[in-house]
CSV table of C-alpha atoms in Angstrom, one decimal:
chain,number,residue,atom,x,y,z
G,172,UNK,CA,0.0,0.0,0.0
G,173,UNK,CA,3.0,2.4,0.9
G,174,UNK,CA,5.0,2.0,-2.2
G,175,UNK,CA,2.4,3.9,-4.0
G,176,UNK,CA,2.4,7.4,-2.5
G,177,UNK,CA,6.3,6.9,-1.8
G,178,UNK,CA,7.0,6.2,-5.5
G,179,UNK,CA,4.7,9.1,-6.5
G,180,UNK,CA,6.4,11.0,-3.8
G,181,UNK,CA,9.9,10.4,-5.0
G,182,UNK,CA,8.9,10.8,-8.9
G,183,UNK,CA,7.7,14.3,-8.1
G,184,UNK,CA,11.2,14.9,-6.2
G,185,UNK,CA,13.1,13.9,-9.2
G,186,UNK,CA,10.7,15.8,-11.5
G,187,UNK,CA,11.2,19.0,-9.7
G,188,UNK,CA,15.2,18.6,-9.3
G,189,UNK,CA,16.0,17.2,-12.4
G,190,UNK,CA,18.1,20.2,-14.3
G,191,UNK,CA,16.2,21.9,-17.2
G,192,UNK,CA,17.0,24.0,-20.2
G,193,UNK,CA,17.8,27.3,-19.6
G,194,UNK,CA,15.8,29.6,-21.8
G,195,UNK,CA,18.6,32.5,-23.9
G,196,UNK,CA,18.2,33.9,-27.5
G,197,UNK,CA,19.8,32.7,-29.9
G,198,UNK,CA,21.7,34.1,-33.0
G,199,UNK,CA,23.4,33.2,-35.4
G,200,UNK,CA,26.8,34.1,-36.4
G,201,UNK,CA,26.1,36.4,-40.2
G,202,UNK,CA,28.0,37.9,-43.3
G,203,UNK,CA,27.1,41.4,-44.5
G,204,UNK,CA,28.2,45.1,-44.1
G,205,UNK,CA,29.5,46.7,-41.1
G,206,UNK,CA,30.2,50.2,-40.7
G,207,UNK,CA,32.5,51.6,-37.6
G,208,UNK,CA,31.4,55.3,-36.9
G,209,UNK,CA,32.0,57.9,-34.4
G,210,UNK,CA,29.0,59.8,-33.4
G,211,UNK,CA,28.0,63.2,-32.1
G,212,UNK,CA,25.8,66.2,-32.0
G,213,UNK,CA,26.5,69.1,-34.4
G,214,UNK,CA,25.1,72.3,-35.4
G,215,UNK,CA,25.2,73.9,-39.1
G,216,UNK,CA,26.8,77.3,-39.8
G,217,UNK,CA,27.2,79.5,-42.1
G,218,UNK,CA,31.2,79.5,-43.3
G,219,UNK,CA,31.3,83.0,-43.9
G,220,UNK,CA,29.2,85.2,-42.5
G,221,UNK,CA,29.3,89.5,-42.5
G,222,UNK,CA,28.5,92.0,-39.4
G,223,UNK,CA,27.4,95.2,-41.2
G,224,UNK,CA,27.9,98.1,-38.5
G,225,UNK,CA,28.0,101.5,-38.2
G,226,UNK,CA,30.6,103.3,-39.5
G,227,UNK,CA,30.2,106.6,-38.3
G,228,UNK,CA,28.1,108.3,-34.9
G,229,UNK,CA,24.8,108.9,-35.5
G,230,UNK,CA,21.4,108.0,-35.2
G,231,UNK,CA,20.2,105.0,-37.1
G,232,UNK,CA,17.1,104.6,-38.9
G,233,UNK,CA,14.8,101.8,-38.1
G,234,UNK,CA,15.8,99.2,-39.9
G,235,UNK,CA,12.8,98.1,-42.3
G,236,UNK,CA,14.8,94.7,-43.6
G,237,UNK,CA,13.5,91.3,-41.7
G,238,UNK,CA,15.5,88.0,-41.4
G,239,UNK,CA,15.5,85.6,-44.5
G,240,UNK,CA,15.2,88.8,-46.5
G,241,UNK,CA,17.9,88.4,-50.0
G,242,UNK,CA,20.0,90.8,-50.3
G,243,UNK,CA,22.5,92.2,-53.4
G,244,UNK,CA,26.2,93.1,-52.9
G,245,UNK,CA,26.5,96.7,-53.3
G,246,UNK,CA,23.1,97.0,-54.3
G,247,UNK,CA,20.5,96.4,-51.3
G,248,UNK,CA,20.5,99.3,-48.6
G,249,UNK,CA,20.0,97.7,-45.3
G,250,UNK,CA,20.4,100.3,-42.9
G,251,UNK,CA,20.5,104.3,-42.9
G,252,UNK,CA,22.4,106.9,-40.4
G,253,UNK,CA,21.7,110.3,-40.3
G,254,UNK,CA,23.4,112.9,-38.4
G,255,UNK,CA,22.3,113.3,-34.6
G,256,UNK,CA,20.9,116.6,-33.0
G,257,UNK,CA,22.8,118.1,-31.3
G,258,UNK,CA,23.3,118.0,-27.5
G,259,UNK,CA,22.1,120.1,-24.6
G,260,UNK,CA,24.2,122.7,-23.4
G,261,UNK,CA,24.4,123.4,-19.8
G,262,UNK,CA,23.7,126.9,-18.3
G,263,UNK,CA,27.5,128.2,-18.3
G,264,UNK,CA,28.4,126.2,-21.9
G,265,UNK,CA,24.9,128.0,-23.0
G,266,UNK,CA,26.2,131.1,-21.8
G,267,UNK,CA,30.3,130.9,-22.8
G,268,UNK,CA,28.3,130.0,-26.9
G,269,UNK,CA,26.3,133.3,-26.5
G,270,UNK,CA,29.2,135.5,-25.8
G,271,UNK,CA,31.1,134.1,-28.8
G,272,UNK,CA,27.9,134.7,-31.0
G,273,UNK,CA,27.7,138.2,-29.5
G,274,UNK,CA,31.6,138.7,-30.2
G,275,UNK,CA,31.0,137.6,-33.7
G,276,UNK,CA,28.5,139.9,-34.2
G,277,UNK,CA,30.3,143.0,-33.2
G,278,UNK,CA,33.6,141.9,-35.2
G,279,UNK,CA,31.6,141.7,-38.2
G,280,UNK,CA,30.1,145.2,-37.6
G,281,UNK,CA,34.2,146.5,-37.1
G,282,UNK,CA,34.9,144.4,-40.4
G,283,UNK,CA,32.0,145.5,-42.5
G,284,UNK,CA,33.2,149.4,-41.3
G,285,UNK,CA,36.4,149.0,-42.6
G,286,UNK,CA,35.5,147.6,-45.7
G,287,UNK,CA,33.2,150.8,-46.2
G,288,UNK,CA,36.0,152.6,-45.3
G,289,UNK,CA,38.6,150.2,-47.7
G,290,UNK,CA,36.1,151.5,-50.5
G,291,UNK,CA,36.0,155.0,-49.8
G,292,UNK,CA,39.6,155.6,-49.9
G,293,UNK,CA,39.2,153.6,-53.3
G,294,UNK,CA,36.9,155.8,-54.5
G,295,UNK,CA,39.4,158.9,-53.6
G,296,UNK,CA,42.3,157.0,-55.0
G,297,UNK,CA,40.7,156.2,-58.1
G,298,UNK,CA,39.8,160.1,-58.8
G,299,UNK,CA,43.1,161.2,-57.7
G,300,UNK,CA,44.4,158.9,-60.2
G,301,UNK,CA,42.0,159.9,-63.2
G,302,UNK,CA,43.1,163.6,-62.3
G,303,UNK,CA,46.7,163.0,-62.1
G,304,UNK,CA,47.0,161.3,-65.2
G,305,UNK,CA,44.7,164.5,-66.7
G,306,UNK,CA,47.4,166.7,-65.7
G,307,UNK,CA,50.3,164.2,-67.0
G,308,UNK,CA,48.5,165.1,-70.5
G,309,UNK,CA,49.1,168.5,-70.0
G,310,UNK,CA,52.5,168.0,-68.7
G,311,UNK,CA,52.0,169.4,-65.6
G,312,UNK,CA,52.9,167.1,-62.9
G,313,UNK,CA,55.7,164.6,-63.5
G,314,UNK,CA,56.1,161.0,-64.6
G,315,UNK,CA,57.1,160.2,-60.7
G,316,UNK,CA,53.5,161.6,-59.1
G,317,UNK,CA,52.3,159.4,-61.7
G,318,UNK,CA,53.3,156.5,-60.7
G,319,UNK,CA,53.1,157.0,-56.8
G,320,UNK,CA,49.7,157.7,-57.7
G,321,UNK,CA,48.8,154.6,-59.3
G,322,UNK,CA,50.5,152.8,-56.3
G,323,UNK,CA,48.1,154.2,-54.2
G,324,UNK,CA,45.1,153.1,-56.4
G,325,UNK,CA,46.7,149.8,-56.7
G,326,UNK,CA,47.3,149.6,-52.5
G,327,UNK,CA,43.8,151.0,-52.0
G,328,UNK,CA,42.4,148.1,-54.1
G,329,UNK,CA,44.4,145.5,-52.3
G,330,UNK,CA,43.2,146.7,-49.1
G,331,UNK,CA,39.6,146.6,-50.4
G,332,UNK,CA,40.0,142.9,-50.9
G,333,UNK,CA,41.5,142.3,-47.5
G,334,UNK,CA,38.3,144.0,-46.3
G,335,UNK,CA,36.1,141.8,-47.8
G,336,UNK,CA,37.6,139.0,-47.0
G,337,UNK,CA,37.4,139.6,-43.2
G,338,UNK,CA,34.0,140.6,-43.6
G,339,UNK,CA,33.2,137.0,-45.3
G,340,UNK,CA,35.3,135.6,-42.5
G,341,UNK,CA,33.3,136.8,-39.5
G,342,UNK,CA,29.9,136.1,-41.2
G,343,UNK,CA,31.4,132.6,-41.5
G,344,UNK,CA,32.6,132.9,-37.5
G,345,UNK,CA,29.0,134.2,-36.9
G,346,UNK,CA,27.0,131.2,-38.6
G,347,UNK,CA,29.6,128.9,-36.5
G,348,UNK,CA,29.0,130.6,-33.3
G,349,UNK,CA,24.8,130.8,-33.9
G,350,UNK,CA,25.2,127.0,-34.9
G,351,UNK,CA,26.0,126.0,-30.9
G,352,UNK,CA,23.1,127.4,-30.2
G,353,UNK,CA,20.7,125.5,-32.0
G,354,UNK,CA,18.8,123.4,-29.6
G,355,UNK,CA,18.3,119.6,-29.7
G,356,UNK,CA,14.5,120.0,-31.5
G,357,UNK,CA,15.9,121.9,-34.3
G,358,UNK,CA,15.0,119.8,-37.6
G,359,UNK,CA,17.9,119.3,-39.7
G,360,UNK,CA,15.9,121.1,-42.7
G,361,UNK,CA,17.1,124.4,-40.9
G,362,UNK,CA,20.4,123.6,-41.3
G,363,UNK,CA,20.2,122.9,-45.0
G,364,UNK,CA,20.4,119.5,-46.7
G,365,UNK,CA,22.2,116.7,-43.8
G,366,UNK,CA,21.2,113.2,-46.2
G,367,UNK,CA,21.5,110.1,-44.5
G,368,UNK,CA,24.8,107.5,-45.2
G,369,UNK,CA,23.4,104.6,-46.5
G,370,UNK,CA,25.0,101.1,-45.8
G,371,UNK,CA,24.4,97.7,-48.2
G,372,UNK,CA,25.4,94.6,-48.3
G,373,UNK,CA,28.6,93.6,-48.6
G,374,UNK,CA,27.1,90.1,-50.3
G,375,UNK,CA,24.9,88.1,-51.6
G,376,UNK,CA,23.0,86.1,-49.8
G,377,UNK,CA,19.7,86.7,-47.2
G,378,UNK,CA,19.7,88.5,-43.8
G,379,UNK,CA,20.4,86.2,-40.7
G,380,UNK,CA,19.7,88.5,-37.6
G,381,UNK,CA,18.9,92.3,-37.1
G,382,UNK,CA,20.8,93.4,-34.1
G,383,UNK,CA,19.5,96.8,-33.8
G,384,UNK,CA,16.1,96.9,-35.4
G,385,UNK,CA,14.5,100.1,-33.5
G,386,UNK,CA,15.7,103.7,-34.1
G,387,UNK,CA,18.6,104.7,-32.0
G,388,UNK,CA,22.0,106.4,-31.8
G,389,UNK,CA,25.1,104.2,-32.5
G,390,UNK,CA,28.8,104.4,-32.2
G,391,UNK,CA,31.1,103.7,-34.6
G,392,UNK,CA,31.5,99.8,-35.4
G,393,UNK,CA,28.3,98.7,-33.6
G,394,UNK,CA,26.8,95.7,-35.1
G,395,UNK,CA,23.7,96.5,-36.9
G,396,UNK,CA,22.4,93.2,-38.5
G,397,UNK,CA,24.2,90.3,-40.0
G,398,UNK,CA,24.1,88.3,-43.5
G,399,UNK,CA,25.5,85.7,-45.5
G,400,UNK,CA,25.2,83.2,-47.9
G,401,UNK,CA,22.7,80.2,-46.7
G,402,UNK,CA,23.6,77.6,-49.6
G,403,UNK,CA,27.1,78.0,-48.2
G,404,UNK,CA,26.2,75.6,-44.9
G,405,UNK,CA,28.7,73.7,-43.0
G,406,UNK,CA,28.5,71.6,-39.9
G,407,UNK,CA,30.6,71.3,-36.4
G,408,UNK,CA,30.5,68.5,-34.2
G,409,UNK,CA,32.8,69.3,-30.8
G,410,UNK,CA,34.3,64.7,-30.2
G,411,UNK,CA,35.7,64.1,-27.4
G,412,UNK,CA,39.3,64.3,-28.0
G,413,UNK,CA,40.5,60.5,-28.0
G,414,UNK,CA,37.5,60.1,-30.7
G,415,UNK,CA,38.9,63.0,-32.9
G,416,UNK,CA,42.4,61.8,-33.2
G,417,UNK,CA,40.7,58.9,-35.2
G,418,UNK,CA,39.2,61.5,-37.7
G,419,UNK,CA,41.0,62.4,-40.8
G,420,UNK,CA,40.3,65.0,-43.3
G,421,UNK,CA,38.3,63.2,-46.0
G,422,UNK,CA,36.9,60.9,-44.1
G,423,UNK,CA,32.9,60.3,-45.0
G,424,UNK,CA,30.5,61.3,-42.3
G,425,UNK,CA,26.7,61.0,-42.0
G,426,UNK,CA,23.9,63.3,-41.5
G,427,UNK,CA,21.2,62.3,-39.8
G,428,UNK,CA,18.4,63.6,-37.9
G,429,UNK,CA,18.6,66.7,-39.4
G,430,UNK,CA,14.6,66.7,-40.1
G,431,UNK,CA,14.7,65.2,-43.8
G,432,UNK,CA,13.6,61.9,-44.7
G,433,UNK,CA,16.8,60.5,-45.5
G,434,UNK,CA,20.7,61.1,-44.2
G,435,UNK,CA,23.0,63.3,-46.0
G,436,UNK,CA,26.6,62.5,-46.9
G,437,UNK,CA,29.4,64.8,-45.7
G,438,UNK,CA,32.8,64.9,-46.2
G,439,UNK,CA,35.2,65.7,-43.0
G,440,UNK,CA,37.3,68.8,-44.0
G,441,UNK,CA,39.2,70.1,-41.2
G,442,UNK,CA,40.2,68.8,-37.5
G,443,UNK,CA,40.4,71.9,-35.5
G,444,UNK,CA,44.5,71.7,-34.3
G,445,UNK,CA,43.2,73.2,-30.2
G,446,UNK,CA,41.3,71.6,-28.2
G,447,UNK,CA,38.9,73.2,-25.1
G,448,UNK,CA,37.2,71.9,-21.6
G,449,UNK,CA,33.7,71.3,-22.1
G,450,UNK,CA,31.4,70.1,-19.1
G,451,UNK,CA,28.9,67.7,-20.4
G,452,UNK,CA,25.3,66.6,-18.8
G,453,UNK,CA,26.4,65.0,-15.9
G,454,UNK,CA,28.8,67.6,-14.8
G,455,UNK,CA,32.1,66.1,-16.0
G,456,UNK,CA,34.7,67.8,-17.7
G,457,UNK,CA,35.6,66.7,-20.9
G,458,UNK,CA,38.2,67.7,-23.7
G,459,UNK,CA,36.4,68.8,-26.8
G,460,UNK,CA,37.8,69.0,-30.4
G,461,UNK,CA,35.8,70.5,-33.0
G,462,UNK,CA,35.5,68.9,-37.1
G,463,UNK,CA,34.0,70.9,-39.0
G,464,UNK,CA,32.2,68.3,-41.5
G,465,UNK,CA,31.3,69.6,-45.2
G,466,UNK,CA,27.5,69.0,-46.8
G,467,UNK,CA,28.1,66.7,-50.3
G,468,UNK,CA,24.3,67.2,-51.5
G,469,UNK,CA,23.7,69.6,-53.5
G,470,UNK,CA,22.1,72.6,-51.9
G,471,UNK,CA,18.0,71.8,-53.0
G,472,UNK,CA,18.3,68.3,-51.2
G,473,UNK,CA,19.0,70.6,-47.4
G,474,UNK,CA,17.8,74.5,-48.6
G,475,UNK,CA,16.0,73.9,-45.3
G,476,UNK,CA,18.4,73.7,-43.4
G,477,UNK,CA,19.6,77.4,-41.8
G,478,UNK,CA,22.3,78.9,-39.6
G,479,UNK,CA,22.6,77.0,-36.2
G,480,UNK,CA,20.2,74.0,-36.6
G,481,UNK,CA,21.1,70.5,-34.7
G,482,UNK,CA,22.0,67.6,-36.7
G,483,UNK,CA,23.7,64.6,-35.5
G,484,UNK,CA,27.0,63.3,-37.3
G,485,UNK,CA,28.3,59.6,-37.8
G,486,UNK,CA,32.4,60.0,-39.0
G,487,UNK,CA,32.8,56.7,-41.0
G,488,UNK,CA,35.9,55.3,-39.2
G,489,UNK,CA,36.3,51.9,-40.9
G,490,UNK,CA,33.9,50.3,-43.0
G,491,UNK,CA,33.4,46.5,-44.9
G,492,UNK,CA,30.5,45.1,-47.0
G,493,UNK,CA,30.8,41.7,-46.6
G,494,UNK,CA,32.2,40.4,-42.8
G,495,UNK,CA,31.6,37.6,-40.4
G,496,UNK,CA,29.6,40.2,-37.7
G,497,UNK,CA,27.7,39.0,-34.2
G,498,UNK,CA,25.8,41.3,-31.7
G,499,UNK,CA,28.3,43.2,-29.5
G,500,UNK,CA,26.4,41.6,-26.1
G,501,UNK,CA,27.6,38.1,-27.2
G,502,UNK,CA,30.9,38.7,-26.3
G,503,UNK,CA,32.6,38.7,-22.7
G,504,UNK,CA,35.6,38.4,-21.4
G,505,UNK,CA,37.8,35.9,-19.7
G,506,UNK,CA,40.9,37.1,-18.8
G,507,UNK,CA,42.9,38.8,-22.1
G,508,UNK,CA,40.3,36.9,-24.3
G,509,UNK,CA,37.0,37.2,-25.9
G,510,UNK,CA,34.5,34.6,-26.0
G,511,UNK,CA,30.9,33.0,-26.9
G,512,UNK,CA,28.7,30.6,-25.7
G,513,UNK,CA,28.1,28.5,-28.9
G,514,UNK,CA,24.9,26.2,-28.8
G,515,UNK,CA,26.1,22.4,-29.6
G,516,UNK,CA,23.7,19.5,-29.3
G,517,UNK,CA,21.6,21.9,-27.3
G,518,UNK,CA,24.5,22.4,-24.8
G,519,UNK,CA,26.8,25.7,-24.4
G,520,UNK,CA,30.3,25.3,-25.5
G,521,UNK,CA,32.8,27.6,-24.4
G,522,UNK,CA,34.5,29.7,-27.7
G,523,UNK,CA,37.4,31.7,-28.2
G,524,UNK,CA,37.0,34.5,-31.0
G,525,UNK,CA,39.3,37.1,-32.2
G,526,UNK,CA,37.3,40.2,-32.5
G,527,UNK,CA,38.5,43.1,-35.0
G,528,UNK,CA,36.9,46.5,-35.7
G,529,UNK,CA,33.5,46.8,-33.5
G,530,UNK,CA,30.8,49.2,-32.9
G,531,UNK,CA,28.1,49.9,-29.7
G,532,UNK,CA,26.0,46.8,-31.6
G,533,UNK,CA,27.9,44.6,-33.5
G,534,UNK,CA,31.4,43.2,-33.9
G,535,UNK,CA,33.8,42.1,-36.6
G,536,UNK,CA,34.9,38.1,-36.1
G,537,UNK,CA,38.4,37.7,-37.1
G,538,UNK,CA,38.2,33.4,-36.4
G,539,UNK,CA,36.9,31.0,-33.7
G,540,UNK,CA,33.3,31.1,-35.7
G,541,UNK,CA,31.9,29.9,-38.8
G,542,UNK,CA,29.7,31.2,-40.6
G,543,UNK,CA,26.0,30.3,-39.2
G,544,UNK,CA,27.1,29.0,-36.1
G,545,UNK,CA,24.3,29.2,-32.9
G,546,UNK,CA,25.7,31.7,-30.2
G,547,UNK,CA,23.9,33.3,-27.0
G,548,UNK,CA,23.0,36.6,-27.5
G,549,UNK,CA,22.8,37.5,-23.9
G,550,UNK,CA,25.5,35.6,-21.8
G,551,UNK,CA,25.1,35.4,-17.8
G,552,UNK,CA,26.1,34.2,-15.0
G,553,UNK,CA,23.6,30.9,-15.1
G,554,UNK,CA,25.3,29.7,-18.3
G,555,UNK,CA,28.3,27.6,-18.0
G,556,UNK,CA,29.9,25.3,-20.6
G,557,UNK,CA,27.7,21.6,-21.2
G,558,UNK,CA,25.1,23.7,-19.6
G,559,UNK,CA,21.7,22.3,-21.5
G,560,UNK,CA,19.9,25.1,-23.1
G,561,UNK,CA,16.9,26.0,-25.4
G,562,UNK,CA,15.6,29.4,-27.4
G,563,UNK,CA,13.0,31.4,-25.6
């Protein structure tokens, strides 16, 4: 009666000790293209692009011209100065300007006597001559009163000329002491024509920012607004360091992410020869190179694409088309070597591979694996070798 329940007993013992299959996934080892690639964020820029600032003091229209806007070289005004009004004067410089104006006045008065006097003794001179030569005629004065009197005339004249010229001289001093006076609210009309300096383009190419749109006084070589030439786009990635001493000029890179529906090829160009300390996400400092990485499309595939817009950029390291390649979380190590868990008769079997070029996902295998063989994709520590094993 008791064997029953013990045999059933020690049948469900055996049943529920007996080692079972561990459950992995399974892949197979495969031929085809693999690609090595550093990757990073970048931006686009403009290679060349042109401040246009003031180039003298003055007050600065508003500038009517909007971003995106084309503009000509030489051609398209973007911005217009005008001269500024002039300043306030306090009470003793307002005072100090209205005795010169006063002291201007009165030296014209003494100027414009003298030349009335300069052309009365011209007047004299000028009969005294006509008289003396009268009486030359008649041979009764000499040839010497003749000619003192004509250097007279001639003296007289000259000093009728000086006279003239100082009286032209103080009107100017005048004007230039009544011009201090003018106070700030005085339109420029009243001061004859002042026309504003206008400033173009120095290119071709569209407007990327107005810097100061509003009206407004500006010093010499503020920035105003600046253009340049959006089909002339390039892209900077900042790599760590030990990634950019891997990069080469020439080297292909690709686009991607950049908002198109497809990635763009690039062409590296130039490996900045400095690098800089760049704190990342997490708060650790990092050494930073910048590439600067240049667009291969032609310009209609990316004319989207503007001044400062995030991309992200693969730099082609090493690439193959046709290579023995497993997933990179196959491998582990053991000691200075890489191995697999191959699947053999259902069982693990220890392998060891030598691995070449490899990437975040897959990796290159040199020999230790033929073509098709049954690995585990995800290795741990419950697999062991003659371990019994079955797909999930």
């Amino acid at each position: 009666f008791w064997a029953i329940p013990v045999g059933a007993v020690a049948a469900g013992l055996v049943f529920a000790f007996w080692p079972r299959p561990i459950e992995v996934d399974l892949v197979t080892v495969t031929r085809g293209p693999l690609v090595v690639t550093v990757a990073q964020e970048g931006q686009t820029r403009i290679r060349d692009t042109f401040v246009v600032s003031a180039p003298v003091h003055g007050r600065a229209l508003r500038i009517e011209i909007e971003e995106g806007d084309a503009v000509v070289a030489n051609e398209t005004v973007v911005a217009e100065i005008e001269p500024m009004a002039p300043e306030f004067l306090d009470v003793r410089s307002e005072a100090a300007a209205r005795a010169d104006a006063d002291a201007a006045r009165a030296a014209l008065k003494l100027a414009q006597a003298e030349l009335t006097q300069a052309q009365a003794e011209l007047d004299f001179a000028k009969t005294e001559l006509e008289r003396v030569r009268e009486l030359w005629t008649n041979e009764t004065v000499s040839l010497r009163v003749v000619q003192e009197t004509e250097r007279t005339f001639r003296i007289r004249t000259a000093a009728l000329a000086t006279a003239a010229a100082a009286v032209e001289m103080r009107e100017n001093l005048l004007r230039a002491a009544e011009v201090r006076l003018v106070p700030p609210g005085e339109t420029s009309q009243g001061l004859g024509s002042c026309p504003c300096i206008p400033i173009r383009s120095p290119i071709d190419g569209q407007v990327l920012r107005v810097l100061h749109e509003s009206e407004g006084v500006v010093a010499p070589g503020q920035p105003l607004l600046e253009v340049g030439n959006p089909e002339d786009l390039e892209i900077v990635a900042d790599f760590r360091s030990s990634d950019a001493v891997r990069i080469e000029p020439g080297q292909r890179a690709i686009i991607d992410n950049w908002g198109g529906d497809r990635a763009l090829a690039g062409t590296v160009r130039r490996i900045d020869p400095f690098g800089y300390t760049k704190v990342s996400a997490l708060g650790i400092e990092e050494q930073r190179v910048s590439v600067v990485i240049d667009i291969s499309d032609p310009p209609a595939v990316w004319i989207r694409l503007g001044h400062g817009f995030e991309v992200e950029v693969d730099v082609v390291l090493w690439e193959a088309s046709n290579v023995a390649k497993v997933p990179a979380t196959a491998l582990f190590r053991n000691g200075d070597e890489w191995q697999v868990f191959q699947v053999v008769d259902g069982r693990a079997r220890t392998v060891t591979v030598e691995v070449g070029e490899r990437t975040d996902r897959q990796a290159r295998i040199l020999s230790g694996l033929d073509d098709g063989a049954v690995i585990v994709r995800f290795p741990d520590d419950r697999i062991e070798d003659g371990v019994s094993l079955q797909q999930r």
